[in-house]
Amino acid sequence: MCRFQVLGPADPVFAVAGEDVVLPCYLKPNISAEDLEVRWFREDFLAPVHLYVDRKNNFEKQSKPYWGRTAVFKEELKTGNISLKLLKVRGSDDGPYKCYVQMKDPQYDDDHSIQLSVEAVGTEPVISMEGYREGGIGLLCESKGWHPEPELIWLDSEGHSLPAGSTETLRDSMDLFTVRRSVVVQEGDTNRFTCRVLQQQINQEKETEFHIPAEMFHRAHAWRVAFSVLLPLTALTLIGLAVLIHRQVKLLRKRGLLSRQLMDVTLDPDTAHPNLILSEDGKEVRHGDIRQKLPDTPKRFDPVVSVLGKEGFSSGRFYYEVQVGEKTEWTVGVAKESINRKGKITLSPGNGYWTIWLRNGTEYRALAGPDLPLPLREKPRTVGVYVDYEGGQVSFYNVEARSHIYSYYTGYTFTEDLYPYFSPSLSKNGTNSAPLIISPVKHIG
């Protein structure tokens, strides 16, 4: 009787998610496996990862999760190589495999177990502000694309763990882990908070630091006072409600949160791409299908459909709002005066742009170079843009939801004039023809 052994590695085989891996297995002695049954399976013998039946029957089979993703090396079966190639490894591929070989005449079989360990290093944590909660500000941290599942913790400025809510764990199309965890933070000495993601099995750690301006905590207190008054008064007329809001604004100003000076952002027609149509008051911009005959000056954007605000800022803190409504594409933010406005433009802080955009109706990104996806729970209809010139900060907010979208922290004071930046994007045959509408700027401090 011809006997053989099925052999393979005793240690786990490591694989990177998304790449291919070979699970080594071979016969000893190196007899041909062309006329044998070679079955790779996991827990269920009858649900093979890959089944090869002798060359006479010329039969191969895979169970559903592995369709099109597995193969044996047919040319090397004659030398006893029965290794399995697994394509585009997923998180769910992690675990034990069994390499089983059967001879029918004479009857004989043997097998060997192999452990596959799938590894994936996820994204940098993304922090978003969920609004005012329980006397503080709610923050949500999310990191995607991990395997094995990582641990997510919140830390204060001194590195102490913060009591956080329960962790939400999801799986993506590659069966990799997305982890989310929220925390409610209170005002402190620095207002800097860190979200750290740890995966000790693969010795990986990533973290993101987040700074909340003190003004946001002051506003949290002021709005709690306002809503404690406003919410019971749903039967008031609009006139009465307007009076209460006016009083609340006066309260904010009295506390030093808003200055008495209000400044409006108006669009600068000398910078507008020839296809952009500006309203007479300089508050609205939309894309038109007909290119206007305008002088091609160094100030004018072309071919990027963009426009700047007429007023620049070189000190202090300022805030403005842009109504984006139901548009499917737009870009808003601020830009340095010295930016390139001709030819192909890459929006990034390195090129003097601090912006966010929407594409395809649902894809929000911070154009941080490289771009960062923004996991927004609510679609903003009005975007608030806040700039701290000396602090080197540009932040974006969902005005209706009173929630944070994204912040840039440069680590230095800006050194040249900054201008509000707008792009309504192309009209897309009328599906994105609505204008961007600029609200008044509130100059803060």
GROMACS .gro file of C-alpha atoms in nm:
model
  445
    1MET     CA    1   0.000   0.000   0.000
    2CYS     CA    2   0.132   0.343  -0.098
    3ARG     CA    3   0.127   0.569   0.203
    4PHE     CA    4   0.203   0.938   0.223
    5GLN     CA    5   0.197   1.223   0.470
    6VAL     CA    6   0.030   1.560   0.425
    7LEU     CA    7   0.266   1.822   0.565
    8GLY     CA    8   0.265   2.199   0.608
    9PRO     CA    9   0.387   2.476   0.839
   10ALA     CA   10   0.334   2.446   1.213
   11ASP     CA   11   0.330   2.825   1.263
   12PRO     CA   12   0.048   3.052   1.146
   13VAL     CA   13   0.060   3.195   0.796
   14PHE     CA   14   0.020   3.575   0.797
   15ALA     CA   15  -0.167   3.764   0.527
   16VAL     CA   16  -0.244   4.130   0.461
   17ALA     CA   17  -0.609   4.204   0.387
   18GLY     CA   18  -0.668   4.275   0.020
   19GLU     CA   19  -0.357   4.090  -0.096
   20ASP     CA   20  -0.307   3.727  -0.208
   21VAL     CA   21  -0.162   3.451   0.010
   22VAL     CA   22  -0.043   3.093  -0.037
   23LEU     CA   23  -0.121   2.830   0.226
   24PRO     CA   24   0.171   2.583   0.184
   25CYS     CA   25   0.094   2.211   0.183
   26TYR     CA   26   0.274   1.914   0.023
   27LEU     CA   27   0.299   1.536   0.015
   28LYS     CA   28   0.584   1.330   0.156
   29PRO     CA   29   0.720   1.146  -0.030
   30ASN     CA   30   0.677   1.380  -0.328
   31ILE     CA   31   0.435   1.159  -0.517
   32SER     CA   32   0.200   1.304  -0.778
   33ALA     CA   33  -0.136   1.433  -0.654
   34GLU     CA   34  -0.285   1.459  -1.005
   35ASP     CA   35  -0.495   1.144  -0.954
   36LEU     CA   36  -0.590   1.215  -0.592
   37GLU     CA   37  -0.868   1.414  -0.428
   38VAL     CA   38  -0.735   1.739  -0.273
   39ARG     CA   39  -0.984   1.909  -0.045
   40TRP     CA   40  -0.925   2.236   0.141
   41PHE     CA   41  -1.196   2.312   0.396
   42ARG     CA   42  -1.257   2.486   0.726
   43GLU     CA   43  -1.524   2.367   0.970
   44ASP     CA   44  -1.755   2.196   0.721
   45PHE     CA   45  -1.603   1.909   0.521
   46LEU     CA   46  -1.890   1.933   0.269
   47ALA     CA   47  -1.841   2.307   0.209
   48PRO     CA   48  -1.493   2.313   0.059
   49VAL     CA   49  -1.281   2.623   0.028
   50HIS     CA   50  -1.142   2.445  -0.278
   51LEU     CA   51  -1.195   2.089  -0.402
   52TYR     CA   52  -0.985   1.923  -0.672
   53VAL     CA   53  -1.086   1.577  -0.793
   54ASP     CA   54  -0.838   1.370  -0.998
   55ARG     CA   55  -0.752   1.471  -1.355
   56LYS     CA   56  -0.966   1.191  -1.498
   57ASN     CA   57  -1.283   1.349  -1.364
   58ASN     CA   58  -1.135   1.702  -1.409
   59PHE     CA   59  -1.359   1.847  -1.139
   60GLU     CA   60  -1.308   2.149  -0.914
   61LYS     CA   61  -1.545   2.315  -0.669
   62GLN     CA   62  -1.555   2.613  -0.433
   63SER     CA   63  -1.815   2.711  -0.174
   64LYS     CA   64  -1.986   3.050  -0.218
   65PRO     CA   65  -1.762   3.276  -0.004
   66TYR     CA   66  -1.461   3.160  -0.210
   67TRP     CA   67  -1.599   3.167  -0.564
   68GLY     CA   68  -1.328   3.291  -0.797
   69ARG     CA   69  -1.082   3.342  -0.510
   70THR     CA   70  -0.901   3.007  -0.477
   71ALA     CA   71  -0.678   2.785  -0.690
   72VAL     CA   72  -0.434   2.495  -0.665
   73PHE     CA   73  -0.112   2.487  -0.864
   74LYS     CA   74  -0.208   2.224  -1.122
   75GLU     CA   75   0.132   2.216  -1.290
   76GLU     CA   76   0.295   2.136  -0.955
   77LEU     CA   77   0.052   1.864  -0.842
   78LYS     CA   78   0.278   1.608  -1.011
   79THR     CA   79   0.552   1.695  -0.759
   80GLY     CA   80   0.320   1.667  -0.459
   81ASN     CA   81   0.263   2.041  -0.416
   82ILE     CA   82  -0.098   2.077  -0.301
   83SER     CA   83  -0.075   2.436  -0.174
   84LEU     CA   84  -0.376   2.668  -0.193
   85LYS     CA   85  -0.366   3.019  -0.337
   86LEU     CA   86  -0.624   3.252  -0.180
   87LEU     CA   87  -0.690   3.579  -0.364
   88LYS     CA   88  -0.786   3.918  -0.216
   89VAL     CA   89  -0.784   3.807   0.146
   90ARG     CA   90  -1.073   3.926   0.363
   91GLY     CA   91  -1.108   3.958   0.736
   92SER     CA   92  -1.346   3.660   0.743
   93ASP     CA   93  -1.070   3.440   0.593
   94ASP     CA   94  -0.891   3.449   0.929
   95GLY     CA   95  -0.881   3.117   1.113
   96PRO     CA   96  -0.800   2.745   1.071
   97TYR     CA   97  -0.784   2.556   0.740
   98LYS     CA   98  -0.743   2.187   0.675
   99CYS     CA   99  -0.556   2.040   0.379
  100TYR     CA  100  -0.702   1.691   0.316
  101VAL     CA  101  -0.585   1.437   0.056
  102GLN     CA  102  -0.758   1.108  -0.029
  103MET     CA  103  -0.640   0.812  -0.238
  104LYS     CA  104  -0.920   0.579  -0.357
  105ASP     CA  105  -0.725   0.278  -0.475
  106PRO     CA  106  -0.595   0.167  -0.240
  107GLN     CA  107  -0.805   0.358   0.015
  108TYR     CA  108  -0.593   0.602   0.215
  109ASP     CA  109  -0.609   0.963   0.336
  110ASP     CA  110  -0.427   1.214   0.553
  111ASP     CA  111  -0.461   1.583   0.644
  112HIS     CA  112  -0.282   1.879   0.796
  113SER     CA  113  -0.419   2.188   0.974
  114ILE     CA  114  -0.293   2.540   0.899
  115GLN     CA  115  -0.379   2.865   1.078
  116LEU     CA  116  -0.425   3.178   0.864
  117SER     CA  117  -0.385   3.510   1.048
  118VAL     CA  118  -0.526   3.811   0.859
  119GLU     CA  119  -0.387   4.155   0.942
  120ALA     CA  120  -0.505   4.500   0.837
  121VAL     CA  121  -0.394   4.838   0.968
  122GLY     CA  122  -0.687   5.078   0.970
  123THR     CA  123  -0.724   5.447   0.902
  124GLU     CA  124  -0.623   5.741   1.117
  125PRO     CA  125  -0.908   5.809   1.361
  126VAL     CA  126  -1.154   6.072   1.239
  127ILE     CA  127  -1.318   6.287   1.508
  128SER     CA  128  -1.648   6.467   1.458
  129MET     CA  129  -1.843   6.687   1.695
  130GLU     CA  130  -2.196   6.565   1.764
  131GLY     CA  131  -2.325   6.878   1.936
  132TYR     CA  132  -2.401   6.986   2.291
  133ARG     CA  133  -2.470   6.697   2.527
  134GLU     CA  134  -2.521   6.658   2.903
  135GLY     CA  135  -2.358   6.986   2.996
  136GLY     CA  136  -2.064   6.939   2.758
  137ILE     CA  137  -1.980   6.868   2.394
  138GLY     CA  138  -2.023   6.525   2.236
  139LEU     CA  139  -1.736   6.389   2.025
  140LEU     CA  140  -1.745   6.081   1.803
  141CYS     CA  141  -1.432   5.896   1.692
  142GLU     CA  142  -1.428   5.649   1.401
  143SER     CA  143  -1.152   5.437   1.247
  144LYS     CA  144  -1.198   5.193   0.958
  145GLY     CA  145  -1.031   4.891   0.801
  146TRP     CA  146  -0.882   4.699   1.097
  147HIS     CA  147  -0.817   4.331   1.159
  148PRO     CA  148  -0.817   4.192   1.420
  149GLU     CA  149  -1.069   4.418   1.595
  150PRO     CA  150  -0.887   4.706   1.771
  151GLU     CA  151  -0.948   4.887   2.098
  152LEU     CA  152  -1.056   5.253   2.089
  153ILE     CA  153  -0.998   5.485   2.385
  154TRP     CA  154  -1.042   5.856   2.457
  155LEU     CA  155  -0.774   6.054   2.644
  156ASP     CA  156  -0.761   6.401   2.794
  157SER     CA  157  -0.471   6.645   2.744
  158GLU     CA  158  -0.269   6.473   3.018
  159GLY     CA  159  -0.311   6.125   2.872
  160HIS     CA  160  -0.574   6.007   3.121
  161SER     CA  161  -0.856   5.785   2.995
  162LEU     CA  162  -1.196   5.949   2.966
  163PRO     CA  163  -1.518   5.764   3.051
  164ALA     CA  164  -1.671   5.699   2.711
  165GLY     CA  165  -1.983   5.542   2.572
  166SER     CA  166  -2.003   5.188   2.439
  167THR     CA  167  -1.801   5.097   2.130
  168GLU     CA  168  -1.993   5.031   1.808
  169THR     CA  169  -1.829   4.775   1.580
  170LEU     CA  170  -1.921   4.726   1.213
  171ARG     CA  171  -1.786   4.514   0.926
  172ASP     CA  172  -1.720   4.644   0.576
  173SER     CA  173  -1.731   4.463   0.241
  174MET     CA  174  -1.387   4.312   0.311
  175ASP     CA  175  -1.503   4.194   0.654
  176LEU     CA  176  -1.268   4.442   0.819
  177PHE     CA  177  -1.363   4.622   1.139
  178THR     CA  178  -1.488   4.978   1.173
  179VAL     CA  179  -1.494   5.100   1.534
  180ARG     CA  180  -1.678   5.404   1.672
  181ARG     CA  181  -1.696   5.547   2.021
  182SER     CA  182  -1.842   5.869   2.158
  183VAL     CA  183  -1.752   6.076   2.461
  184VAL     CA  184  -1.890   6.389   2.628
  185VAL     CA  185  -1.612   6.633   2.719
  186GLN     CA  186  -1.609   6.932   2.950
  187GLU     CA  187  -1.411   7.255   2.923
  188GLY     CA  188  -1.058   7.230   3.066
  189ASP     CA  189  -0.722   7.406   3.061
  190THR     CA  190  -0.633   7.314   2.701
  191ASN     CA  191  -0.952   7.162   2.555
  192ARG     CA  192  -0.739   6.910   2.367
  193PHE     CA  193  -0.863   6.553   2.344
  194THR     CA  194  -0.714   6.245   2.182
  195CYS     CA  195  -0.876   5.942   2.022
  196ARG     CA  196  -0.636   5.645   2.018
  197VAL     CA  197  -0.687   5.314   1.836
  198LEU     CA  198  -0.477   5.017   1.951
  199GLN     CA  199  -0.429   4.671   1.801
  200GLN     CA  200  -0.182   4.491   2.027
  201GLN     CA  201  -0.176   4.163   1.832
  202ILE     CA  202  -0.023   4.335   1.530
  203ASN     CA  203   0.152   4.604   1.738
  204GLN     CA  204  -0.022   4.896   1.572
  205GLU     CA  205  -0.141   5.224   1.718
  206LYS     CA  206  -0.292   5.537   1.561
  207GLU     CA  207  -0.427   5.851   1.721
  208THR     CA  208  -0.580   6.188   1.638
  209GLU     CA  209  -0.577   6.497   1.857
  210PHE     CA  210  -0.875   6.732   1.856
  211HIS     CA  211  -0.892   7.088   1.990
  212ILE     CA  212  -1.220   7.261   2.075
  213PRO     CA  213  -1.208   7.642   2.091
  214ALA     CA  214  -1.318   7.781   2.427
  215GLU     CA  215  -1.587   7.977   2.242
  216MET     CA  216  -1.763   7.649   2.159
  217PHE     CA  217  -1.799   7.566   2.529
  218HIS     CA  218  -1.922   7.920   2.596
  219ARG     CA  219  -2.177   7.882   2.319
  220ALA     CA  220  -2.281   7.546   2.463
  221HIS     CA  221  -2.371   7.720   2.789
  222ALA     CA  222  -2.543   8.009   2.612
  223TRP     CA  223  -2.752   7.783   2.389
  224ARG     CA  224  -2.858   7.572   2.687
  225VAL     CA  225  -2.989   7.891   2.846
  226ALA     CA  226  -3.160   7.989   2.521
  227PHE     CA  227  -3.329   7.655   2.460
  228SER     CA  228  -3.449   7.631   2.820
  229VAL     CA  229  -3.643   7.948   2.739
  230LEU     CA  230  -3.735   7.881   2.377
  231LEU     CA  231  -3.855   7.521   2.383
  232PRO     CA  232  -4.164   7.574   2.602
  233LEU     CA  233  -4.276   7.864   2.384
  234THR     CA  234  -4.380   7.679   2.069
  235ALA     CA  235  -4.710   7.869   2.055
  236LEU     CA  236  -4.539   8.207   2.023
  237THR     CA  237  -4.577   8.402   1.702
  238LEU     CA  238  -4.277   8.439   1.473
  239ILE     CA  239  -4.249   8.801   1.583
  240GLY     CA  240  -4.228   8.704   1.946
  241LEU     CA  241  -3.976   8.432   1.870
  242ALA     CA  242  -3.761   8.681   1.677
  243VAL     CA  243  -3.758   8.909   1.980
  244LEU     CA  244  -3.632   8.625   2.200
  245ILE     CA  245  -3.359   8.535   1.952
  246HIS     CA  246  -3.256   8.901   1.932
  247ARG     CA  247  -3.226   8.907   2.311
  248GLN     CA  248  -3.018   8.589   2.302
  249VAL     CA  249  -2.777   8.740   2.050
  250LYS     CA  250  -2.742   9.043   2.277
  251LEU     CA  251  -2.662   8.804   2.563
  252LEU     CA  252  -2.390   8.636   2.357
  253ARG     CA  253  -2.240   8.973   2.270
  254LYS     CA  254  -2.253   9.087   2.631
  255ARG     CA  255  -2.051   8.780   2.729
  256GLY     CA  256  -1.791   8.864   2.467
  257LEU     CA  257  -1.879   8.574   2.236
  258LEU     CA  258  -1.982   8.797   1.945
  259SER     CA  259  -1.857   9.143   1.869
  260ARG     CA  260  -2.101   9.421   1.788
  261GLN     CA  261  -1.953   9.453   1.440
  262LEU     CA  262  -2.115   9.235   1.172
  263MET     CA  263  -1.940   9.196   0.837
  264ASP     CA  264  -2.079   9.049   0.518
  265VAL     CA  265  -1.889   8.833   0.273
  266THR     CA  266  -1.953   8.937  -0.084
  267LEU     CA  267  -1.825   8.759  -0.391
  268ASP     CA  268  -1.548   8.914  -0.598
  269PRO     CA  269  -1.654   8.910  -0.967
  270ASP     CA  270  -1.293   8.976  -1.074
  271THR     CA  271  -1.197   8.628  -0.945
  272ALA     CA  272  -1.499   8.435  -1.081
  273HIS     CA  273  -1.462   8.171  -1.354
  274PRO     CA  274  -1.634   8.290  -1.676
  275ASN     CA  275  -1.908   8.026  -1.642
  276LEU     CA  276  -2.008   8.138  -1.293
  277ILE     CA  277  -2.313   8.361  -1.254
  278LEU     CA  278  -2.312   8.594  -0.954
  279SER     CA  279  -2.619   8.764  -0.811
  280GLU     CA  280  -2.634   9.144  -0.816
  281ASP     CA  281  -2.581   9.166  -0.440
  282GLY     CA  282  -2.279   8.934  -0.457
  283LYS     CA  283  -2.436   8.678  -0.219
  284GLU     CA  284  -2.513   8.393  -0.459
  285VAL     CA  285  -2.312   8.198  -0.715
  286ARG     CA  286  -2.417   7.925  -0.956
  287HIS     CA  287  -2.273   7.754  -1.263
  288GLY     CA  288  -2.407   7.855  -1.603
  289ASP     CA  289  -2.375   7.665  -1.929
  290ILE     CA  290  -2.265   7.969  -2.133
  291ARG     CA  291  -1.912   8.104  -2.095
  292GLN     CA  292  -1.915   8.481  -2.051
  293LYS     CA  293  -1.670   8.708  -2.231
  294LEU     CA  294  -1.462   8.839  -1.941
  295PRO     CA  295  -1.104   8.966  -1.924
  296ASP     CA  296  -0.852   8.692  -1.848
  297THR     CA  297  -0.667   8.849  -1.556
  298PRO     CA  298  -0.427   8.679  -1.308
  299LYS     CA  299  -0.696   8.706  -1.039
  300ARG     CA  300  -0.956   8.502  -1.231
  301PHE     CA  301  -0.996   8.126  -1.186
  302ASP     CA  302  -0.981   7.928  -1.511
  303PRO     CA  303  -1.056   7.644  -1.579
  304VAL     CA  304  -1.155   7.561  -1.217
  305VAL     CA  305  -1.509   7.694  -1.152
  306SER     CA  306  -1.432   7.892  -0.837
  307VAL     CA  307  -1.467   8.239  -0.689
  308LEU     CA  308  -1.326   8.418  -0.384
  309GLY     CA  309  -1.483   8.656  -0.140
  310LYS     CA  310  -1.405   9.023  -0.196
  311GLU     CA  311  -1.286   9.083   0.161
  312GLY     CA  312  -0.968   8.926   0.300
  313PHE     CA  313  -0.878   8.869   0.665
  314SER     CA  314  -0.534   8.911   0.821
  315SER     CA  315  -0.604   8.889   1.195
  316GLY     CA  316  -0.856   8.784   1.458
  317ARG     CA  317  -1.127   8.525   1.423
  318PHE     CA  318  -1.409   8.523   1.171
  319TYR     CA  319  -1.705   8.306   1.082
  320TYR     CA  320  -1.936   8.285   0.784
  321GLU     CA  321  -2.212   8.053   0.665
  322VAL     CA  322  -2.288   7.907   0.323
  323GLN     CA  323  -2.627   7.765   0.233
  324VAL     CA  324  -2.560   7.452   0.026
  325GLY     CA  325  -2.919   7.325   0.038
  326GLU     CA  326  -2.980   7.009  -0.162
  327LYS     CA  327  -2.688   7.055  -0.401
  328THR     CA  328  -2.510   6.732  -0.495
  329GLU     CA  329  -2.164   6.891  -0.539
  330TRP     CA  330  -1.989   7.194  -0.386
  331THR     CA  331  -1.664   7.310  -0.226
  332VAL     CA  332  -1.626   7.573   0.048
  333GLY     CA  333  -1.348   7.698   0.272
  334VAL     CA  334  -1.073   7.959   0.270
  335ALA     CA  335  -0.766   8.024   0.055
  336LYS     CA  336  -0.447   8.229   0.072
  337GLU     CA  337  -0.419   8.537  -0.148
  338SER     CA  338  -0.114   8.393  -0.331
  339ILE     CA  339  -0.287   8.074  -0.455
  340ASN     CA  340  -0.250   7.958  -0.813
  341ARG     CA  341  -0.573   8.026  -1.003
  342LYS     CA  342  -0.482   7.897  -1.351
  343GLY     CA  343  -0.466   7.549  -1.499
  344LYS     CA  344  -0.503   7.232  -1.295
  345ILE     CA  345  -0.535   7.310  -0.924
  346THR     CA  346  -0.501   7.064  -0.638
  347LEU     CA  347  -0.693   7.188  -0.335
  348SER     CA  348  -0.479   7.121  -0.028
  349PRO     CA  349  -0.326   7.314   0.263
  350GLY     CA  350   0.014   7.277   0.098
  351ASN     CA  351  -0.121   7.476  -0.196
  352GLY     CA  352  -0.292   7.736   0.022
  353TYR     CA  353  -0.647   7.592   0.036
  354TRP     CA  354  -0.834   7.473   0.348
  355THR     CA  355  -1.159   7.329   0.216
  356ILE     CA  356  -1.420   7.054   0.231
  357TRP     CA  357  -1.636   6.929  -0.051
  358LEU     CA  358  -1.936   6.717  -0.147
  359ARG     CA  359  -1.938   6.492  -0.453
  360ASN     CA  360  -2.201   6.255  -0.596
  361GLY     CA  361  -2.457   6.368  -0.339
  362THR     CA  362  -2.314   6.168  -0.048
  363GLU     CA  363  -1.931   6.176  -0.058
  364TYR     CA  364  -1.800   6.437   0.186
  365ARG     CA  365  -1.423   6.489   0.206
  366ALA     CA  366  -1.168   6.717   0.369
  367LEU     CA  367  -0.915   6.810   0.100
  368ALA     CA  368  -0.624   6.768   0.337
  369GLY     CA  369  -0.371   6.622   0.091
  370PRO     CA  370  -0.439   6.328   0.092
  371ASP     CA  371  -0.817   6.364   0.101
  372LEU     CA  372  -0.998   6.236   0.409
  373PRO     CA  373  -1.352   6.092   0.392
  374LEU     CA  374  -1.591   6.256   0.639
  375PRO     CA  375  -1.845   6.020   0.801
  376LEU     CA  376  -2.135   6.264   0.845
  377ARG     CA  377  -2.450   6.137   1.014
  378GLU     CA  378  -2.661   6.429   0.893
  379LYS     CA  379  -2.649   6.608   0.559
  380PRO     CA  380  -2.563   6.974   0.614
  381ARG     CA  381  -2.785   7.229   0.441
  382THR     CA  382  -2.583   7.521   0.577
  383VAL     CA  383  -2.208   7.499   0.639
  384GLY     CA  384  -2.040   7.728   0.892
  385VAL     CA  385  -1.673   7.816   0.840
  386TYR     CA  386  -1.471   7.941   1.141
  387VAL     CA  387  -1.114   8.074   1.115
  388ASP     CA  388  -0.877   8.160   1.399
  389TYR     CA  389  -0.604   8.350   1.215
  390GLU     CA  390  -0.349   8.364   1.498
  391GLY     CA  391  -0.437   8.012   1.612
  392GLY     CA  392  -0.388   7.864   1.263
  393GLN     CA  393  -0.726   7.688   1.269
  394VAL     CA  394  -0.999   7.641   1.007
  395SER     CA  395  -1.313   7.455   1.122
  396PHE     CA  396  -1.636   7.354   0.950
  397TYR     CA  397  -1.976   7.302   1.113
  398ASN     CA  398  -2.323   7.174   1.025
  399VAL     CA  399  -2.523   7.480   1.128
  400GLU     CA  400  -2.870   7.320   1.157
  401ALA     CA  401  -2.741   7.019   1.352
  402ARG     CA  402  -2.501   7.239   1.556
  403SER     CA  403  -2.233   6.975   1.499
  404HIS     CA  404  -1.869   6.975   1.398
  405ILE     CA  405  -1.767   6.850   1.051
  406TYR     CA  406  -1.387   6.885   1.036
  407SER     CA  407  -1.099   7.105   1.155
  408TYR     CA  408  -0.758   7.190   1.012
  409TYR     CA  409  -0.485   7.272   1.267
  410THR     CA  410  -0.177   7.421   1.102
  411GLY     CA  411   0.031   7.461   1.419
  412TYR     CA  412   0.133   7.813   1.317
  413THR     CA  413  -0.015   8.159   1.268
  414PHE     CA  414  -0.128   8.239   0.913
  415THR     CA  415   0.103   8.489   0.747
  416GLU     CA  416  -0.098   8.632   0.457
  417ASP     CA  417  -0.454   8.738   0.385
  418LEU     CA  418  -0.715   8.462   0.377
  419TYR     CA  419  -1.022   8.483   0.153
  420PRO     CA  420  -1.349   8.286   0.166
  421TYR     CA  421  -1.347   8.029  -0.117
  422PHE     CA  422  -1.650   7.892  -0.304
  423SER     CA  423  -1.720   7.652  -0.587
  424PRO     CA  424  -2.079   7.557  -0.676
  425SER     CA  425  -1.933   7.289  -0.908
  426LEU     CA  426  -2.079   7.214  -1.251
  427SER     CA  427  -2.455   7.230  -1.307
  428LYS     CA  428  -2.464   6.864  -1.422
  429ASN     CA  429  -2.744   6.917  -1.675
  430GLY     CA  430  -2.947   7.104  -1.418
  431THR     CA  431  -2.921   6.849  -1.136
  432ASN     CA  432  -2.672   7.070  -0.950
  433SER     CA  433  -2.777   7.413  -1.079
  434ALA     CA  434  -2.887   7.559  -0.743
  435PRO     CA  435  -2.667   7.842  -0.614
  436LEU     CA  436  -2.445   7.864  -0.310
  437ILE     CA  437  -2.584   8.140  -0.088
  438ILE     CA  438  -2.354   8.330   0.147
  439SER     CA  439  -2.482   8.445   0.485
  440PRO     CA  440  -2.341   8.739   0.685
  441VAL     CA  441  -2.003   8.695   0.855
  442LYS     CA  442  -1.992   8.732   1.231
  443HIS     CA  443  -1.649   8.873   1.315
  444ILE     CA  444  -1.548   8.732   1.654
  445GLY     CA  445  -1.307   8.929   1.871
   0.00000   0.00000   0.00000
